[in-house]
Coordinates of C-alpha atoms in Angstrom, one line a residue:
X77 CA 123.9 135.9 29.3
X78 CA 127.1 137.9 29.0
X79 CA 127.6 140.9 26.9
X80 CA 129.8 138.9 24.4
X81 CA 127.1 136.2 24.2
X82 CA 124.4 138.9 23.5
X83 CA 126.5 140.4 20.7
X84 CA 127.0 136.9 19.1
X85 CA 123.3 136.2 19.3
X86 CA 122.4 139.5 17.8
X87 CA 124.5 138.6 14.8
X88 CA 123.3 135.0 14.5
X89 CA 126.5 133.5 15.7
X90 CA 127.2 130.7 18.1
X91 CA 130.3 130.2 20.3
X92 CA 131.9 127.0 21.3
X93 CA 131.3 125.5 24.8
X94 CA 134.7 126.7 25.9
X95 CA 134.0 130.2 24.7
X96 CA 130.6 130.2 26.4
X97 CA 132.3 129.2 29.6
X98 CA 134.8 131.9 29.3
X99 CA 132.2 134.5 28.5
X100 CA 130.3 133.8 31.7
X101 CA 132.9 135.9 33.5
X102 CA 134.4 139.3 32.8
X103 CA 136.8 139.3 29.9
X104 CA 139.2 141.9 28.5
X105 CA 139.0 143.2 24.9
X106 CA 142.2 141.3 24.2
X107 CA 140.6 138.0 25.2
X108 CA 137.5 138.9 23.2
X109 CA 139.7 139.5 20.1
X110 CA 141.5 136.1 20.6
X111 CA 138.3 134.2 21.0
X112 CA 136.9 135.4 17.7
X113 CA 140.1 135.3 15.6
X114 CA 139.2 131.7 14.3
X115 CA 138.5 131.1 10.7
X116 CA 134.9 130.3 11.4
X117 CA 134.1 133.9 11.8
X118 CA 134.8 136.3 9.0
X119 CA 137.3 139.0 9.8
X120 CA 134.9 141.9 9.1
X121 CA 132.3 140.4 11.5
X122 CA 135.0 140.0 14.2
X123 CA 135.9 143.6 13.8
X124 CA 132.4 144.7 14.1
X125 CA 131.8 142.6 17.2
X126 CA 135.0 143.9 18.8
X127 CA 134.0 147.5 17.9
X128 CA 130.6 147.0 19.5
X129 CA 132.2 145.4 22.6
X130 CA 134.6 148.2 23.1
X131 CA 132.1 150.9 22.4
X132 CA 129.7 149.5 25.1
X133 CA 132.6 149.0 27.5
X134 CA 133.7 152.6 27.2
X135 CA 130.2 154.1 27.6
X136 CA 129.2 152.3 30.8
X137 CA 127.7 155.1 33.0
X138 CA 129.5 155.8 36.2
X139 CA 128.1 157.7 39.3
X140 CA 129.7 161.1 40.0
X141 CA 132.6 161.2 42.5
X142 CA 131.1 162.4 45.7
X143 CA 134.5 163.7 46.8
X144 CA 134.7 165.9 43.8
X145 CA 131.0 166.9 43.9
X146 CA 130.2 167.5 47.6
X147 CA 126.8 168.6 48.8
X148 CA 128.0 172.0 49.9
X149 CA 125.3 174.6 50.6
X150 CA 122.7 172.1 51.8
X151 CA 123.4 172.5 55.5
X152 CA 123.2 175.7 57.3
X153 CA 126.5 177.6 57.5
X154 CA 128.3 177.4 60.7
X155 CA 128.3 181.2 61.1
X156 CA 124.4 181.3 61.2
X157 CA 123.0 182.1 64.6
X158 CA 121.5 178.8 65.8
X159 CA 118.1 179.5 67.2
X160 CA 117.6 182.7 65.3
X161 CA 114.2 181.3 64.1
X162 CA 112.3 178.6 65.9
X163 CA 112.7 175.2 64.1
X164 CA 114.0 176.9 61.0
X165 CA 115.4 173.6 59.7
X166 CA 111.9 172.1 59.5
X167 CA 110.4 175.1 57.6
X168 CA 109.1 174.0 54.2
X169 CA 107.5 177.4 53.3
X170 CA 107.3 177.7 49.4
X171 CA 108.6 174.3 48.7
X172 CA 106.8 171.9 46.4
X173 CA 106.3 168.2 46.9
X174 CA 104.6 165.2 45.4
X175 CA 103.2 162.4 47.6
X176 CA 102.0 159.1 46.0
X177 CA 99.4 157.0 47.7
X178 CA 98.2 160.3 49.3
X179 CA 94.4 159.8 49.2
X180 CA 94.1 158.4 52.6
X181 CA 96.0 156.5 55.4
X182 CA 99.8 156.9 55.8
X183 CA 100.3 158.8 52.6
X184 CA 97.8 161.5 53.5
X185 CA 99.3 161.8 57.0
X186 CA 102.7 162.3 55.6
X187 CA 101.4 164.8 53.1
X188 CA 99.9 166.7 56.0
X189 CA 103.2 167.0 57.7
X190 CA 104.7 168.7 54.7
X191 CA 101.7 171.0 54.1
X192 CA 101.4 172.0 57.8
X193 CA 104.9 173.5 57.7
X194 CA 104.3 175.5 54.6
X195 CA 104.7 173.1 51.7
X196 CA 102.7 173.0 48.6
X197 CA 101.8 169.2 48.4
X198 CA 100.3 167.4 45.4
X199 CA 98.9 164.0 46.4
X200 CA 98.6 161.3 43.7
X201 CA 96.5 158.2 44.1
X202 CA 94.5 155.8 41.8
X203 CA 91.3 156.5 43.8
X204 CA 88.8 158.8 42.0
X205 CA 88.5 161.0 45.1
X206 CA 90.5 161.5 48.3
X207 CA 89.4 159.9 51.6
X208 CA 87.0 161.4 54.1
X209 CA 89.9 163.0 56.1
X210 CA 91.0 165.1 53.2
X211 CA 88.8 168.1 53.9
X212 CA 90.1 168.6 57.5
X213 CA 93.7 168.0 56.4
X214 CA 93.3 170.6 53.6
X215 CA 91.8 173.1 56.0
X216 CA 94.7 172.7 58.5
X217 CA 97.3 173.0 55.7
X218 CA 95.9 176.4 54.6
X219 CA 95.7 177.5 58.2
X220 CA 99.4 176.9 58.6
X221 CA 100.4 178.4 55.2
X222 CA 100.7 175.3 53.1
X223 CA 98.4 173.7 50.6
X224 CA 97.1 170.2 49.6
X225 CA 96.1 169.3 46.1
X226 CA 94.7 166.0 44.8
X227 CA 95.2 164.3 41.5
X228 CA 94.0 160.9 40.4
X229 CA 97.1 159.2 39.1
X230 CA 98.1 155.5 39.2
X231 CA 101.9 154.9 39.6
X232 CA 101.6 152.1 37.0
X233 CA 101.0 154.8 34.4
X234 CA 104.5 156.1 33.8
X235 CA 103.5 158.6 31.1
X236 CA 100.8 160.1 33.4
X237 CA 103.3 160.3 36.3
X238 CA 105.8 162.2 34.0
X239 CA 103.1 164.5 32.6
X240 CA 101.7 165.4 36.1
X241 CA 105.1 165.9 37.7
X242 CA 106.3 168.0 34.8
X243 CA 103.2 170.2 35.0
X244 CA 103.6 170.8 38.7
X245 CA 107.3 171.6 38.4
X246 CA 106.7 173.9 35.5
X247 CA 103.9 175.7 37.3
X248 CA 106.0 176.4 40.4
X249 CA 109.4 176.5 38.6
X250 CA 110.7 174.0 41.1
X251 CA 110.2 170.6 42.7
X252 CA 111.8 170.0 46.1
X253 CA 111.0 166.3 46.7
X254 CA 108.6 163.4 46.8
X255 CA 107.3 160.9 49.3
X256 CA 106.6 157.6 47.5
X257 CA 104.0 155.8 49.6
X258 CA 101.8 154.1 47.1
X259 CA 101.8 150.3 47.5
X260 CA 99.5 147.2 47.6
X261 CA 99.4 144.0 49.6
X262 CA 98.3 140.5 48.7
X263 CA 98.4 137.4 51.0
X264 CA 99.0 133.9 49.6
X265 CA 101.4 131.0 50.2
X266 CA 104.4 131.2 47.9
X267 CA 103.4 128.1 45.8
X268 CA 100.0 129.7 45.0
X269 CA 101.3 132.9 43.5
X270 CA 100.9 133.4 39.8
X271 CA 103.4 135.2 37.5
X272 CA 100.7 137.8 36.9
X273 CA 100.0 138.5 40.6
X274 CA 103.8 138.8 41.3
X275 CA 104.4 141.1 38.4
X276 CA 101.5 143.4 39.3
X277 CA 102.7 143.8 42.9
X278 CA 106.3 144.5 41.8
X279 CA 105.1 146.9 39.2
X280 CA 103.3 149.0 41.8
X281 CA 105.4 148.6 44.9
X282 CA 108.9 148.8 43.1
X283 CA 108.7 149.8 39.4
X284 CA 106.0 152.4 40.0
X285 CA 108.0 153.9 42.8
X286 CA 111.2 153.9 40.7
X287 CA 109.4 155.6 37.8
X288 CA 108.0 158.2 40.2
X289 CA 111.5 158.9 41.6
X290 CA 113.1 159.2 38.2
X291 CA 110.4 161.4 36.9
X292 CA 110.7 163.7 39.9
X293 CA 114.5 163.7 39.6
X294 CA 114.4 164.9 36.0
X295 CA 112.5 167.9 37.1
X296 CA 114.6 168.5 40.1
X297 CA 117.7 168.4 37.8
X298 CA 116.0 170.7 35.4
X299 CA 115.3 173.4 38.0
X300 CA 118.4 172.6 40.0
X301 CA 116.5 171.9 43.1
X302 CA 118.7 170.3 45.9
X303 CA 115.9 168.4 47.6
X304 CA 115.0 165.2 49.2
X305 CA 113.1 161.9 48.5
X306 CA 111.5 159.6 51.0
X307 CA 110.5 156.1 50.0
X308 CA 108.1 154.2 52.2
X309 CA 109.5 150.7 52.6
X310 CA 108.6 148.5 55.5
X311 CA 110.2 146.5 58.3
X312 CA 108.9 143.6 56.1
X313 CA 111.8 144.3 53.8
X314 CA 114.1 143.2 56.6
X315 CA 112.2 140.4 58.4
X316 CA 109.6 137.8 57.6
X317 CA 106.3 138.8 59.2
X318 CA 105.1 136.2 61.7
X319 CA 101.7 135.0 60.9
X320 CA 101.5 136.6 57.5
X321 CA 102.3 135.0 54.2
X322 CA 103.3 137.8 51.9
X323 CA 106.6 136.8 50.2
X324 CA 106.4 139.1 47.2
X325 CA 105.3 142.2 49.2
X326 CA 108.2 141.6 51.6
X327 CA 110.6 141.2 48.6
X328 CA 109.3 144.4 47.0
X329 CA 110.0 146.4 50.1
X330 CA 113.5 145.0 50.4
X331 CA 114.0 146.1 46.8
X332 CA 112.8 149.6 47.7
X333 CA 115.4 149.9 50.5
X334 CA 118.2 148.9 48.1
X335 CA 116.9 151.3 45.3
X336 CA 117.2 154.2 47.8
X337 CA 120.8 153.4 48.5
X338 CA 121.6 153.3 44.7
X339 CA 119.7 156.5 43.8
X340 CA 121.3 158.2 46.7
X341 CA 124.8 157.3 45.4
X342 CA 123.8 158.6 41.9
X343 CA 122.0 161.8 42.8
X344 CA 123.4 163.1 46.1
X345 CA 126.6 164.6 44.6
X346 CA 126.2 168.1 43.1
X347 CA 127.5 168.3 39.5
X348 CA 129.5 171.2 38.3
X349 CA 126.4 172.6 36.5
X350 CA 124.5 172.7 39.8
X351 CA 122.3 169.7 39.3
X352 CA 122.1 166.8 41.8
X353 CA 122.2 167.4 45.5
X354 CA 119.1 165.1 46.0
X355 CA 119.1 163.0 49.1
X356 CA 117.2 159.7 49.0
X357 CA 116.2 157.8 52.2
X358 CA 113.6 155.3 53.3
X359 CA 111.2 155.0 56.2
X360 CA 110.5 151.4 57.2
X361 CA 107.3 151.4 59.3
X362 CA 106.3 148.6 61.6
X363 CA 102.6 147.5 61.7
X364 CA 100.3 150.5 61.2
X365 CA 96.5 150.8 61.5
X366 CA 95.9 151.5 57.9
X367 CA 93.0 150.4 55.7
X368 CA 95.3 147.8 54.1
X369 CA 96.2 146.4 57.5
X370 CA 92.6 146.3 58.8
X371 CA 91.8 144.2 55.7
X372 CA 94.6 141.8 56.7
X373 CA 92.9 141.5 60.1
X374 CA 89.7 140.4 58.4
X375 CA 91.5 137.8 56.4
X376 CA 93.6 136.3 59.2
X377 CA 91.8 135.9 62.5
X378 CA 94.0 136.6 65.6
X379 CA 96.6 138.5 63.5
X380 CA 96.1 141.8 65.3
X381 CA 96.7 140.2 68.7
X382 CA 99.8 138.4 67.5
X383 CA 101.3 141.5 66.0
X384 CA 100.6 143.6 69.1
X385 CA 102.5 141.0 71.2
X386 CA 105.5 141.0 68.9
X387 CA 106.7 144.5 69.5
X388 CA 108.1 146.1 72.6
X389 CA 105.2 148.7 72.9
X390 CA 102.5 146.1 72.8
X391 CA 100.4 148.0 70.3
X392 CA 100.2 149.0 66.6
X393 CA 101.0 152.5 65.2
X394 CA 98.7 155.2 64.1
X395 CA 99.5 156.9 60.7
X396 CA 100.1 160.2 62.5
X397 CA 103.1 158.8 64.3
X398 CA 105.2 158.9 61.2
X399 CA 104.6 162.6 60.3
X400 CA 107.7 163.8 62.3
X401 CA 110.0 161.3 60.5
X402 CA 108.7 162.4 57.1
X403 CA 109.2 166.1 57.9
X404 CA 112.7 165.3 59.2
X405 CA 113.6 163.6 56.0
X406 CA 112.1 166.1 53.6
X407 CA 113.5 169.2 55.4
X408 CA 117.0 170.6 56.0
X409 CA 116.9 169.0 59.5
X410 CA 118.3 165.8 57.8
X411 CA 120.8 167.6 55.6
X412 CA 123.6 165.0 56.3
X413 CA 121.4 161.9 55.8
X414 CA 121.2 160.0 52.5
X415 CA 121.1 156.4 51.5
X416 CA 119.6 155.3 54.8
X417 CA 116.6 153.4 56.1
X418 CA 114.9 154.8 59.1
X419 CA 113.1 151.8 60.9
X420 CA 110.2 152.9 63.1
X421 CA 108.5 149.7 64.3
X422 CA 107.8 150.0 68.0
X423 CA 110.9 147.7 68.6
X424 CA 109.5 144.9 66.6
X425 CA 112.9 144.1 64.9
X426 CA 115.0 144.9 67.9
X427 CA 114.4 141.6 69.7

């Protein structure tokens, strides 16, 4: 339904078929005025509708112009002595991050990467407690100058996400970025999906991720932190997985990749007040040996062997093999990278 049609409906009016056809495409305010100049619509109502149309047309939000708001100051200055400090671009000492889906598996491994390089990392997950690997991960983080903290938080609870992220940012007077790794999987032929099942998966994998990102962005804007966000998408957002019927999951991951592009466009430029400067990228992993994938192997006999034969390396990934990519994207090492999708799949999508 077009904007004009929505305005008409709101006022209890109906347009002729010809008008409906015209309003299915973009129209100018002059065309709008002409369409509603007939005697069937009172002059005052026409004026009110036109005013509403013009008001909304003139208040459409636009992204900042990147040419006028360049991300200056994010990359090391050319005069700096390269090599003055070993791997300085990867140093996250004192920075603050939130990782969703961080109780176990891939999310915890990525959180480790940030903490082991000095970051203060808060892991959110709907599980009451973190997984068995948490203790060792936390110990290593402290050994290397970082820290890991766990909070039970479901990404479907937007108010809770807002509250927790705001508390963390206020405590440290900063927020430098997030890794959004929370997600669920459900296997079923397309014709067997219910609306409720599809909505739930999209609510977690896409909407929950977007609400996490926007909540974090509000705090990063508040404290003028020019940081980075990493969304965990999947190669499943680019290809259909052989041997696995997961149409909604794959669609949700494709949506995540597109969301990253759009948020990068909106948040990467630095405004004149110093806000912005947030880079947004994705990692699209191939098949990883996570608890979710191991469950898939139980549900579909022979699936592991099939997947191992489908990539160039002949095996599946361990969660630890993505730590370097996460550190790269959340640190200054990727200072000229935004709006991109880093595919790490053992060559699965390359042939």
